[in-house]
Short mmCIF file of C-alpha atoms in Angstrom, two decimals:
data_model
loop_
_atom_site.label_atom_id
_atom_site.label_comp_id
_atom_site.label_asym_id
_atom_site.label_seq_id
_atom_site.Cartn_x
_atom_site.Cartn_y
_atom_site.Cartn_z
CA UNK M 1 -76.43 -39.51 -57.13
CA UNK M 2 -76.70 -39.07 -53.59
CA UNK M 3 -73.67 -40.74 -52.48
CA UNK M 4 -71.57 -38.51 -54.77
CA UNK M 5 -72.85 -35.41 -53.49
CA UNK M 6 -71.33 -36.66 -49.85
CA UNK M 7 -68.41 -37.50 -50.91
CA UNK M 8 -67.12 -34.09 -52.81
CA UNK M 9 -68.19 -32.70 -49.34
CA UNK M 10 -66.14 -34.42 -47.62
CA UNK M 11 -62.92 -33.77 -49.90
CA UNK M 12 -63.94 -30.24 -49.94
CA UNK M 13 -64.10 -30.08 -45.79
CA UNK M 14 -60.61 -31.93 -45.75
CA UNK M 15 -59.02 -29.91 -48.40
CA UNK M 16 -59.59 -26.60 -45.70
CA UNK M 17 -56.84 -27.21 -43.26
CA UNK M 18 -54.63 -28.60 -45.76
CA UNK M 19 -54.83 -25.28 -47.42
CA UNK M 20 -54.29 -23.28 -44.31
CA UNK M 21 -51.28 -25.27 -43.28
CA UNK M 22 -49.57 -24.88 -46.90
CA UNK M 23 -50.36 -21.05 -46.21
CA UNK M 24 -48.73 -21.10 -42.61
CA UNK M 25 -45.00 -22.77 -43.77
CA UNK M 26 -44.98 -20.26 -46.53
CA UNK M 27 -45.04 -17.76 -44.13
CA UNK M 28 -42.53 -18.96 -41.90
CA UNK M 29 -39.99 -19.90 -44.96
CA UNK M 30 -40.08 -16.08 -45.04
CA UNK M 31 -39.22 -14.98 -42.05
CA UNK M 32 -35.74 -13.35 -41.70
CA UNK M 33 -33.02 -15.53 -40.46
CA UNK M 34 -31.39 -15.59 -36.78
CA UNK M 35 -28.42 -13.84 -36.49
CA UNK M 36 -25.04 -14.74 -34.92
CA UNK M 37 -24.95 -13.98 -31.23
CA UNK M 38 -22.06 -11.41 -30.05
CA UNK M 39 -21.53 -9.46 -27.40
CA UNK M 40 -21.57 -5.87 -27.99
CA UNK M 41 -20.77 -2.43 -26.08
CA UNK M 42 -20.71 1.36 -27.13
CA UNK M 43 -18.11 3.47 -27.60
CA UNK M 44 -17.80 6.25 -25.28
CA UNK M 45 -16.12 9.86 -24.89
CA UNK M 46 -14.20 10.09 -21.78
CA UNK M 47 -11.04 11.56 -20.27
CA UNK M 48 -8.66 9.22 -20.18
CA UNK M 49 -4.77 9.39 -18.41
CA UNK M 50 -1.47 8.89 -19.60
CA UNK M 51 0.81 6.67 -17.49
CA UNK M 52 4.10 4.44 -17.08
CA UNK M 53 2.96 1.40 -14.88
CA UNK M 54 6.04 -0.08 -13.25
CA UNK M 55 7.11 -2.32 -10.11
CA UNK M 56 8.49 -0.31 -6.89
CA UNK M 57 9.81 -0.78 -3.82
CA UNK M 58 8.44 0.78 -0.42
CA UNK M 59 10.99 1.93 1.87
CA UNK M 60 11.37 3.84 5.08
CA UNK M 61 11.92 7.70 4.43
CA UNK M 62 13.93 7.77 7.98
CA UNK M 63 15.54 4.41 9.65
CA UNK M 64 17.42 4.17 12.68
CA UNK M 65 19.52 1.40 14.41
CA UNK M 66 19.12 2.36 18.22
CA UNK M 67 22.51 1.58 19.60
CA UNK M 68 23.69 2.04 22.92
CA UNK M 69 26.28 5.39 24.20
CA UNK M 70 27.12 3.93 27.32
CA UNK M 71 27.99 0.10 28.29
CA UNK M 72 26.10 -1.65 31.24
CA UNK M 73 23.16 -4.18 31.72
CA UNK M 74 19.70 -3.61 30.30
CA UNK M 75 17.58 -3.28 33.15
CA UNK M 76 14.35 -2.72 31.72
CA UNK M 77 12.83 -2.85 28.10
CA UNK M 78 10.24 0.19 28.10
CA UNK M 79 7.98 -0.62 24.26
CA UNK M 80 6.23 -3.75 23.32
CA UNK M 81 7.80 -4.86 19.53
CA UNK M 82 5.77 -3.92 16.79
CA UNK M 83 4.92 -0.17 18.76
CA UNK M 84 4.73 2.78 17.21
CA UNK M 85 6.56 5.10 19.13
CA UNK M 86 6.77 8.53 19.46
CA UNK M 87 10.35 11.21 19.43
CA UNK M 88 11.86 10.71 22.58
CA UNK M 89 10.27 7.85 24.32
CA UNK M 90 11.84 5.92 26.54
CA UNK M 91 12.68 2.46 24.82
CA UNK M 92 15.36 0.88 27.47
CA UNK M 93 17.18 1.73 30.81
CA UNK M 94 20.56 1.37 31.27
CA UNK M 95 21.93 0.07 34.76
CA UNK M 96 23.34 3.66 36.30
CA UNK M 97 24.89 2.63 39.42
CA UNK M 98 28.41 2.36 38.16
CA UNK M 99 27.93 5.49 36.29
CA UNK M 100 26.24 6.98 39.57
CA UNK M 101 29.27 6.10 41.68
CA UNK M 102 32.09 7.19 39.31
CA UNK M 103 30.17 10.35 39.45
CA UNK M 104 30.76 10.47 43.39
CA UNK M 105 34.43 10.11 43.45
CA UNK M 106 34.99 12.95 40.65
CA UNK M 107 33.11 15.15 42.58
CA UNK M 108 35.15 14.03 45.83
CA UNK M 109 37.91 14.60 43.12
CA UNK M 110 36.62 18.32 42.46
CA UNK M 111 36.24 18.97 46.47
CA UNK M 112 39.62 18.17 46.83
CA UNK M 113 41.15 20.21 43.66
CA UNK M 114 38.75 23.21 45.08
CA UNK M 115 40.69 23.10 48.43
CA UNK M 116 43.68 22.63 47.06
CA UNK M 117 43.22 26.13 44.99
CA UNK M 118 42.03 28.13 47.88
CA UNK M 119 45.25 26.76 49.98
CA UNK M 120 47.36 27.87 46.85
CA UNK M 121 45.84 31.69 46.80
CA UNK M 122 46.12 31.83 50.64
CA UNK M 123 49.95 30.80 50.37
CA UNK M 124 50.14 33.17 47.18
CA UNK M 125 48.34 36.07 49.16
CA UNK M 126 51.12 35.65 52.46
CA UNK M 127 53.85 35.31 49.91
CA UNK M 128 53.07 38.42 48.36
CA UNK M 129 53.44 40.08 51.27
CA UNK M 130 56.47 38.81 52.17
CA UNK M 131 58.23 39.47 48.84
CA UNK M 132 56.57 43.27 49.29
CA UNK M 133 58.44 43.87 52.66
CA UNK M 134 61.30 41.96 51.02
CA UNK M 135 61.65 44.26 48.07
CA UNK M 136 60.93 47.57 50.66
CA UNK M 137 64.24 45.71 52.55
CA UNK M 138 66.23 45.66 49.50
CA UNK M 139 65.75 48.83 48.48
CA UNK M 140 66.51 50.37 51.77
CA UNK M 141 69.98 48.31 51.84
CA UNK M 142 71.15 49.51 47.97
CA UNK M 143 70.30 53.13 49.34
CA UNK M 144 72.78 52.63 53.07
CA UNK M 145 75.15 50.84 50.59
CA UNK M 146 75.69 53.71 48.33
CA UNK M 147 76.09 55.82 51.29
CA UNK M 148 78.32 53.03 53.05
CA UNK M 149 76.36 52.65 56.15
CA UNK M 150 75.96 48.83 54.99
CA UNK M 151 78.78 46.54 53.41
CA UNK M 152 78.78 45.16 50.02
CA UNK M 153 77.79 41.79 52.09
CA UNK M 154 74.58 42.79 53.95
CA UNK M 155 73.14 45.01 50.95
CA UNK M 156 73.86 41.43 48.58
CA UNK M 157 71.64 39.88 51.42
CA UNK M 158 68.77 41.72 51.39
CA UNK M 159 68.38 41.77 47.66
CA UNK M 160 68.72 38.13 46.93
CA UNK M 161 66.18 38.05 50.12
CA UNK M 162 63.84 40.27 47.94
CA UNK M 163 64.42 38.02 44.65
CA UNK M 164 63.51 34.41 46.84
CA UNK M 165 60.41 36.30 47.57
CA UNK M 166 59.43 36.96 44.24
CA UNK M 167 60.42 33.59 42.97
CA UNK M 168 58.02 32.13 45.85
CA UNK M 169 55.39 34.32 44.56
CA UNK M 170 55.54 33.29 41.08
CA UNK M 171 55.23 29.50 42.46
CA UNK M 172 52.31 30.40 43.98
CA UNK M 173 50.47 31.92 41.20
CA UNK M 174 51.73 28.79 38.80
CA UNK M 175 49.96 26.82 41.73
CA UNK M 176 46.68 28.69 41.96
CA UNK M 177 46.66 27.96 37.74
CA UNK M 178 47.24 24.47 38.07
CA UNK M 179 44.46 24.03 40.79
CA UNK M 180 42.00 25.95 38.48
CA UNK M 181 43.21 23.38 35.66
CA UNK M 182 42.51 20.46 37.97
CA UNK M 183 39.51 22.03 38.67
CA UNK M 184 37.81 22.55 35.25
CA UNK M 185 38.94 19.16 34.35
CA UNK M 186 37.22 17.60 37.32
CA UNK M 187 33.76 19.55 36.14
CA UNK M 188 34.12 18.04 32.66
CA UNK M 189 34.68 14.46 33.98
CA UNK M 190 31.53 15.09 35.83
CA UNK M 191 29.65 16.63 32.92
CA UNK M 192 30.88 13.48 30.84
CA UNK M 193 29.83 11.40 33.45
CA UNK M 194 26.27 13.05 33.87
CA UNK M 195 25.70 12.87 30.12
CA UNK M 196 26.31 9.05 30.24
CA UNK M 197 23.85 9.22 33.13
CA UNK M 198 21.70 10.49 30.74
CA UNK M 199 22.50 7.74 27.96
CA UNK M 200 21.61 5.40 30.26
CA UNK M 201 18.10 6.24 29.41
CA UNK M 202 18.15 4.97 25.93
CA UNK M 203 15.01 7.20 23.89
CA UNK M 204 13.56 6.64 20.30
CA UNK M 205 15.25 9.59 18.22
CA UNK M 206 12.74 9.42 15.78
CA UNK M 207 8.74 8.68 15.79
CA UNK M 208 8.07 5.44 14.17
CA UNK M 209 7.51 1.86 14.39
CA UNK M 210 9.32 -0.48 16.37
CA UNK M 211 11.08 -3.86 15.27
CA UNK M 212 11.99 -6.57 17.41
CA UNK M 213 14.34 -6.16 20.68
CA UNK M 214 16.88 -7.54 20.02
CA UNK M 215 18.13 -7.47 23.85
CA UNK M 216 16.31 -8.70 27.42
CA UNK M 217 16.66 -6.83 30.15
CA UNK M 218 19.52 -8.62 32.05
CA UNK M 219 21.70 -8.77 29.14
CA UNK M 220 24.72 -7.15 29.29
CA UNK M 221 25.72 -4.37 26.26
CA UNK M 222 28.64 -2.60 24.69
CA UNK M 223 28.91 0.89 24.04
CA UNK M 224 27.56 1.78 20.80
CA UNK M 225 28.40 -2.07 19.63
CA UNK M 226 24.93 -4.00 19.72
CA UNK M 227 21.82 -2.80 17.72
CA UNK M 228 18.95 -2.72 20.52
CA UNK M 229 16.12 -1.93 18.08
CA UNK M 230 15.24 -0.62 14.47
CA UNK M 231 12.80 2.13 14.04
CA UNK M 232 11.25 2.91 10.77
CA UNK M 233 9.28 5.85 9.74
CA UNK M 234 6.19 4.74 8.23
CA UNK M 235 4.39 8.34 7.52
CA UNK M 236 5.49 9.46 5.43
CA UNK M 237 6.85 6.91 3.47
CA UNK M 238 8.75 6.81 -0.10
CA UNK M 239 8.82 3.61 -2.98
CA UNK M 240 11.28 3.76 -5.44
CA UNK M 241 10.36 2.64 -8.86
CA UNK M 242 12.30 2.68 -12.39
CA UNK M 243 11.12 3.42 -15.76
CA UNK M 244 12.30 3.00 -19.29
CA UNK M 245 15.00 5.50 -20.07
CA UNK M 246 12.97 6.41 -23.46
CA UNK M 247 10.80 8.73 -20.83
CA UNK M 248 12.85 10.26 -18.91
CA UNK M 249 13.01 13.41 -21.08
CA UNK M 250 9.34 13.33 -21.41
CA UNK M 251 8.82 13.14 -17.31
CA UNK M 252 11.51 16.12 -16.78
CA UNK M 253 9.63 18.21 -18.83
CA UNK M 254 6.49 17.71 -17.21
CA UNK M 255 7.76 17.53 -13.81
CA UNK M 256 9.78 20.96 -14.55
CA UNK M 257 6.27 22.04 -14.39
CA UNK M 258 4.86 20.98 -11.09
CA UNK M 259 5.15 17.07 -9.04
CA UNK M 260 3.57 14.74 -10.67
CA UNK M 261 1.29 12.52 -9.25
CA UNK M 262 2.29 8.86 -8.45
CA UNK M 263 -0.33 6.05 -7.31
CA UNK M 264 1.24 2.82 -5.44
CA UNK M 265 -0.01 0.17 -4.14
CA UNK M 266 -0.58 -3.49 -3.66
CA UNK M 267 -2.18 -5.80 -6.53
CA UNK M 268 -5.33 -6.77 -4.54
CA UNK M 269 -5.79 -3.49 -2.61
CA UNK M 270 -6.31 0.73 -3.54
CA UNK M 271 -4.31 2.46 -4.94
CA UNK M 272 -2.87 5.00 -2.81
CA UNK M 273 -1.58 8.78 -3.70
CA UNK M 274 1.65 10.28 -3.83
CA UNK M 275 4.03 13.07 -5.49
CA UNK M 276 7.56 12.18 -7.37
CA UNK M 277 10.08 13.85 -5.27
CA UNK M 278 13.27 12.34 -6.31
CA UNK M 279 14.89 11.54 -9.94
CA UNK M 280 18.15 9.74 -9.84
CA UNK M 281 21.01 11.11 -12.01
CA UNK M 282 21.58 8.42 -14.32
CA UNK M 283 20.22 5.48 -15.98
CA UNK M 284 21.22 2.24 -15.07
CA UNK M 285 23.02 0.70 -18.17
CA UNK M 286 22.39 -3.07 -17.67
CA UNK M 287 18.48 -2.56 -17.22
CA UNK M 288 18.12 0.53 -19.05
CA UNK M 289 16.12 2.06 -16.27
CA UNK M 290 16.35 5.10 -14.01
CA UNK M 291 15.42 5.28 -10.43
CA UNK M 292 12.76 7.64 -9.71
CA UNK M 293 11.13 8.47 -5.70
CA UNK M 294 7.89 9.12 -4.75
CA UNK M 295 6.65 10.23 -1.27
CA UNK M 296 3.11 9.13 0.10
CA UNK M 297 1.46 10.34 3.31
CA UNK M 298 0.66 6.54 4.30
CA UNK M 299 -1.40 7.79 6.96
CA UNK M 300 -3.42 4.43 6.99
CA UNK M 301 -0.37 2.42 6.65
CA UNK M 302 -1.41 0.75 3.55
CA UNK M 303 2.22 0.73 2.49
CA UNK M 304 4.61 -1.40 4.34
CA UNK M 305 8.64 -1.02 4.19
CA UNK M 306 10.11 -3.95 1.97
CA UNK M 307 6.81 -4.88 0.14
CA UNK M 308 6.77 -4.83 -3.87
CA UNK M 309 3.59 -2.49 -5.07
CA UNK M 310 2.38 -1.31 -8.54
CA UNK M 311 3.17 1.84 -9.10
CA UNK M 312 1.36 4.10 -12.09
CA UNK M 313 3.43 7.57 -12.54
CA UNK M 314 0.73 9.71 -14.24
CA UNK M 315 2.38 12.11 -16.92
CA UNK M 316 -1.32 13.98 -18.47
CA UNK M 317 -4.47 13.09 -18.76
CA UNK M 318 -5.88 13.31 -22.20
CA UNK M 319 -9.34 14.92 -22.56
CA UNK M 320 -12.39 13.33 -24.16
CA UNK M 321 -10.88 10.70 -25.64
CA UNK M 322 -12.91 8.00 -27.36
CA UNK M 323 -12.56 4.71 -26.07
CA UNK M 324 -13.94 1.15 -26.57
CA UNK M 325 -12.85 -2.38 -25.04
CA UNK M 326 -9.32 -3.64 -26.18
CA UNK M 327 -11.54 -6.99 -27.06
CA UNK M 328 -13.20 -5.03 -29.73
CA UNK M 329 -9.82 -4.10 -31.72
CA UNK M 330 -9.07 -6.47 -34.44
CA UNK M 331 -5.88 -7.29 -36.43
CA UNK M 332 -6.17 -7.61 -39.92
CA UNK M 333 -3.84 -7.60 -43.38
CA UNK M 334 -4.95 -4.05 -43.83
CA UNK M 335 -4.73 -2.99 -40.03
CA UNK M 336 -6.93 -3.12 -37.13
CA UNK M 337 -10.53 -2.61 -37.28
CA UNK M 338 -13.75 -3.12 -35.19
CA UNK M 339 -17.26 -4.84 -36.42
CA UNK M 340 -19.73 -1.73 -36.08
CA UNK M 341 -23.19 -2.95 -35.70
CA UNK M 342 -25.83 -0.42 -37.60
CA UNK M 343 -29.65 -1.81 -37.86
CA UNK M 344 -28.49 -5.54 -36.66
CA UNK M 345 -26.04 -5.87 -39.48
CA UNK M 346 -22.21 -5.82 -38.75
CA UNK M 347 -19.68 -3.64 -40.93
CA UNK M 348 -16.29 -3.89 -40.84
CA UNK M 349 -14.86 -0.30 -39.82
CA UNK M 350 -10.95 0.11 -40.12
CA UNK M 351 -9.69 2.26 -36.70
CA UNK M 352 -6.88 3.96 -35.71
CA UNK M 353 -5.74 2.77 -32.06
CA UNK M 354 -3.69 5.62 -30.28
CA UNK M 355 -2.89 3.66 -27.11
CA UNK M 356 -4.25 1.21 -24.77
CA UNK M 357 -4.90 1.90 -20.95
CA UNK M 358 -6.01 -0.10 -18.29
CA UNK M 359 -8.25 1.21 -15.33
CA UNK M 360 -6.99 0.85 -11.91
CA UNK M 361 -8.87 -1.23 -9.95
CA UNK M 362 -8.30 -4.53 -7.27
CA UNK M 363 -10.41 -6.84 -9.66
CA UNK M 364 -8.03 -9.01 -11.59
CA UNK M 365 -10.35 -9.54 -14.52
CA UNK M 366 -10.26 -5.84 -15.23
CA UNK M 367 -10.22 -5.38 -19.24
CA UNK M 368 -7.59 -2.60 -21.09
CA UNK M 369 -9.51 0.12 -23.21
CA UNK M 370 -8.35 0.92 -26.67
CA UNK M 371 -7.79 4.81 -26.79
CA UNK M 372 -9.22 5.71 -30.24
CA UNK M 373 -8.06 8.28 -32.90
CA UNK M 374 -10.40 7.45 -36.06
CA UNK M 375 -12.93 5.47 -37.45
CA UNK M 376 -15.78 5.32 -34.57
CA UNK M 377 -17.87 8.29 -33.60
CA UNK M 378 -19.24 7.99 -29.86
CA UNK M 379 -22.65 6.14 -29.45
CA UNK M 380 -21.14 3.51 -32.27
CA UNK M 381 -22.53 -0.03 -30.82
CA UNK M 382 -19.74 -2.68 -31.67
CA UNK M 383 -18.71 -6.33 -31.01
CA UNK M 384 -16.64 -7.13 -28.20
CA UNK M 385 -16.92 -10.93 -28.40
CA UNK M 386 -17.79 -13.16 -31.43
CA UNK M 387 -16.06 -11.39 -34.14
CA UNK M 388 -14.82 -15.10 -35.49
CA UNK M 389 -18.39 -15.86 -37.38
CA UNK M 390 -18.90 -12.85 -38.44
CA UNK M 391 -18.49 -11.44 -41.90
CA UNK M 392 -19.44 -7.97 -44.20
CA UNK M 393 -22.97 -7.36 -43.54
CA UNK M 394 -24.12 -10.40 -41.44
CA UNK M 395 -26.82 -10.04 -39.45
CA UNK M 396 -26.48 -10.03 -35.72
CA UNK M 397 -27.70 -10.81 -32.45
CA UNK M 398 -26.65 -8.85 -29.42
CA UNK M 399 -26.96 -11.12 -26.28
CA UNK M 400 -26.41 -7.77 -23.99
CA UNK M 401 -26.81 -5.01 -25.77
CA UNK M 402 -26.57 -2.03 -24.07
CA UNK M 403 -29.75 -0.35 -23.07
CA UNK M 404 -28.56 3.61 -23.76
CA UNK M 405 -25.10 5.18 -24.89
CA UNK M 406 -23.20 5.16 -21.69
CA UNK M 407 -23.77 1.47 -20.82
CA UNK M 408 -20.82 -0.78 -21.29
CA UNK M 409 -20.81 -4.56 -21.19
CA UNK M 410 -18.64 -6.73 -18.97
CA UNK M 411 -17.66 -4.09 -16.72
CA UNK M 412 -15.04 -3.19 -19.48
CA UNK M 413 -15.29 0.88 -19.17
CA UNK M 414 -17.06 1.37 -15.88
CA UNK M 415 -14.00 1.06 -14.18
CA UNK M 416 -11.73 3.62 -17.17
CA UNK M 417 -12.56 6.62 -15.71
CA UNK M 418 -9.68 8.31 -14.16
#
C-alpha cells in the first residue's frame, strides 16, 4: 500500500515539466512569422530641376599664335612655359642691331635731303630776284622800243632775258618740292624703321596662359612666318555642348526670358557654374544636334581648354515635387508601381512616374530619383530593394528603415536636392 502511494508521486512530480514544456511550444507555434527582409526609404517632397545632360567641349574664349613682325635672331626668351601672363608682357627680344643701324643711315639719308631743300630755297630765293630785275629790264626795253630809242634786237633781248629768269625760278620751286618729298619719305622710312624697333620686343597681346616656346634664343626667325608661342585665355572660358534638336524650341523660349544657367565639369570633380551665351543657327543633320555656348568665370581653373566635361543645361526647376529612388519603380503588365509598406505589410501601389533625375555629385554610385505624379503621398515608407519575394500583403522586414520622414536609405535622395 505504501509502495503505491510513492510511486503516483513520482509520476505526478514528472508529469509537471512535461506539462509546462507542452504549454511553452504552443506558445511559440503562435507567434507571428518573420518577414522578408527589404530595404526601404520614404518618399519625400522636394524641389527638383529640369535638365538636358550632355558631353561638351572646353575651349579658349580668346587664342593667339604669337608670331613675329620683324625677322632677326631671338635673343632672349622673357616667360617660363606654362606662365600665365599678363597684356603686354614682354615674351621675347628680337636682335635690334640691324634694325638700329638701318635706322642710322635713313636719318643720314634725311640730313642730307634736309640740306639739299634749304640749298634749293636759297637758289629759288636768288633766282627770284634775278627774274624780278629781269622782268623790271624787259619792261623798260618794250617801253624805249615803242618809242625807238632801242631796236627790235635789244628789246627781243631783254625779254627772253626776263622769260630764262622765270623759267629758272619755276625750277627752283619744282626743286624745293622734290626735296620736301625726299624729305617726308625719309621720316616715314624712319618711322617704319622705329616701329620694327619696337617689334623687336615681341609682347603677349592678350592675358593668358602660355604654351610651349617653340623657339631658343639663338634661333633665327622670319617675319610673321614661325609661331613663337600660343596663348590661351583661360578666365573666362566657354565649352560648347549639343543637344537634341527636339529642345531647341523649348530652350529659346526660356532663354528669350533671361540666360540660363549651365553647370560643366569633369566626371570625378564639382560642378562648376556658367550662363548659355551662344546658340548656333542650325542643327546639324547627321547627328541631329545643335551647338549651343556657355561662358564660365573659371576663376579656379577647374576647366582646362581641350578637356571633355559633363555639362547639365538647366531649363526650370520644378517645385515640391515628390520623389522616391528610381530602385523603387517597378515594371509591371499593368504599369509601374512601388511596394508601399503600411503596419509591416507590403501593398502593391500603381504610380505615375513623370521623369527621372539624377543628382549631381562626384560619387559614381550616385542613384537617379523617380519624379512622381500619383499614387504616393509624402511620408509613404516603400521598398527600394527586395521587391522579387515579395507579394500582396506579405509581411516585411525593413533592415534600415528610416528613423523619421526625411531620412533616405543608401544615400539615394541626400544628394537630389538642387
Amino acid at each position: 500500500m505504501q509502495a503505491n502511494k510513492t510511486l503516483a508521486l513520482l509520476c505526478a512530480v514528472i508529469c509537471i515539466p512535461l506539462a509546462s514544456c507542452s504549454r511553452v511550444v504552443a506558445h511559440a507555434n503562435t507567434s507571428p512569422p518573420e518577414g522578408v527582409p527589404v530595404h526601404v526609404a520614404r518618399a519625400v517632397s522636394q524641389d527638383v530641376p529640369l535638365e538636358l545632360a550632355a558631353v561638351g567641349n572646353v575651349e579658349a574664349v580668346e587664342s593667339v599664335d604669337v608670331k613675329p613682325r620683324v625677322a632677326g635672331q631671338i635673343k632672349e626668351v622673357a616667360f617660363t612655359e606654362g606662365q600665365n601672363v599678363t597684356k603686354g608682357q614682354l615674351l621675347f627680344t628680337i636682335d635690334r642691331d640691324t634694325l638700329s643701324r638701318q635706322q642710322a643711315q635713313q636719318q643720314a639719308e634725311l640730313d642730307r635731303d634736309v640740306a639739299m631743300e634749304q640749298q634749293a630755297t636759297a637758289i629759288a630765293a636768288r633766282d627770284a630776284a634775278s627774274q624780278k630785275q629781269s622782268q623790271s629790264d624787259a619792261d623798260t626795253a618794250v617801253k624805249l622800243g615803242d618809242l625807238g630809242v632801242l631796236s627790235g634786237q635789244s628789246v627781243k633781248q631783254a625779254v627772253t632775258a626776263s622769260d630764262t629768269t622765270r623759267a629758272s625760278l619755276q625750277a627752283d620751286k619744282a626743286a624745293i618740292a622734290a626735296a620736301a618729298g625726299a624729305i617726308n619719305a625719309d621720316r616715314a622710312r624712319i618711322a617704319q624703321t622705329q616701329l620694327q624697333l619696337n617689334f623687336a620686343q615681341v609682347v603677349a597681346p592678350i592675358a593668358g596662359r602660355a604654351g610651349a616656346a617653340m623657339v631658343k634664343a639663338g634661333n633665327v626667325i622670319r617675319e610673321n612666318d614661325t609661331t613663337l608661342v600660343t596663348l590661351l585665355q583661360l578666365a573666362p572660358i566657354r565649352v560648347t555642348f549639343g543637344i537634341p534638336e527636339q529642345a531647341l524650341a523649348e530652350v529659346q523660349r526660356l532663354s528669350s526670358l533671361g540666360p540660363l544657367e549651365v553647370e560643366a565639369g569633369p566626371s570625378d570633380g564639382p560642378l562648376g557654374k556658367g550662363r548659355l551665351e551662344f546658340i548656333d543657327n542650325t542643327v546639324d543633320p547627321a547627328t541631329g544636334t545643335i551647338r549651343l555656348k556657355a561662358t564660365f568665370p573659371n576663376t579656379d581653373g577647374a576647366l582646362w581648354p581641350g578637356e571633355f566635361v559633363n555639362v547639365r543645361l538647366r531649363l526650370r526647376v520644378d517645385v515640391n515635387q515628390l520623389v522616391v529612388p528610381q530602385s523603387a519603380i517597378q515594371q509591371g503588365l499593368e504599369g509601374t508601381y512601388a511596394w508601399r509598406i503600411q503596419a509591416s505589410i507590403a501593398t502593391m501601389v500603381p504610380v505615375t512616374v513623370l521623369r527621372t533625375y539624377r543628382p549631381p555629385t562626384s560619387s559614381q554610385a550616385a542613384s537617379e530619383v523617380a519624379v512622381l505624379g500619383s499614387g504616393l503621398r509624402q511620408g509613404d515608407m516603400i521598398v527600394t530593394e527586395g521587391q522579387l519575394r515579395l507579394t500582396p500583403g506579405a509581411r516585411v522586414s525593413p533592415i534600415d528603415a528610416p528613423s523619421s520622414q526625411d531620412s533616405l536609405t543608401n544615400n539615394t535622395l541626400r544628394n537630389a536636392a538642387p
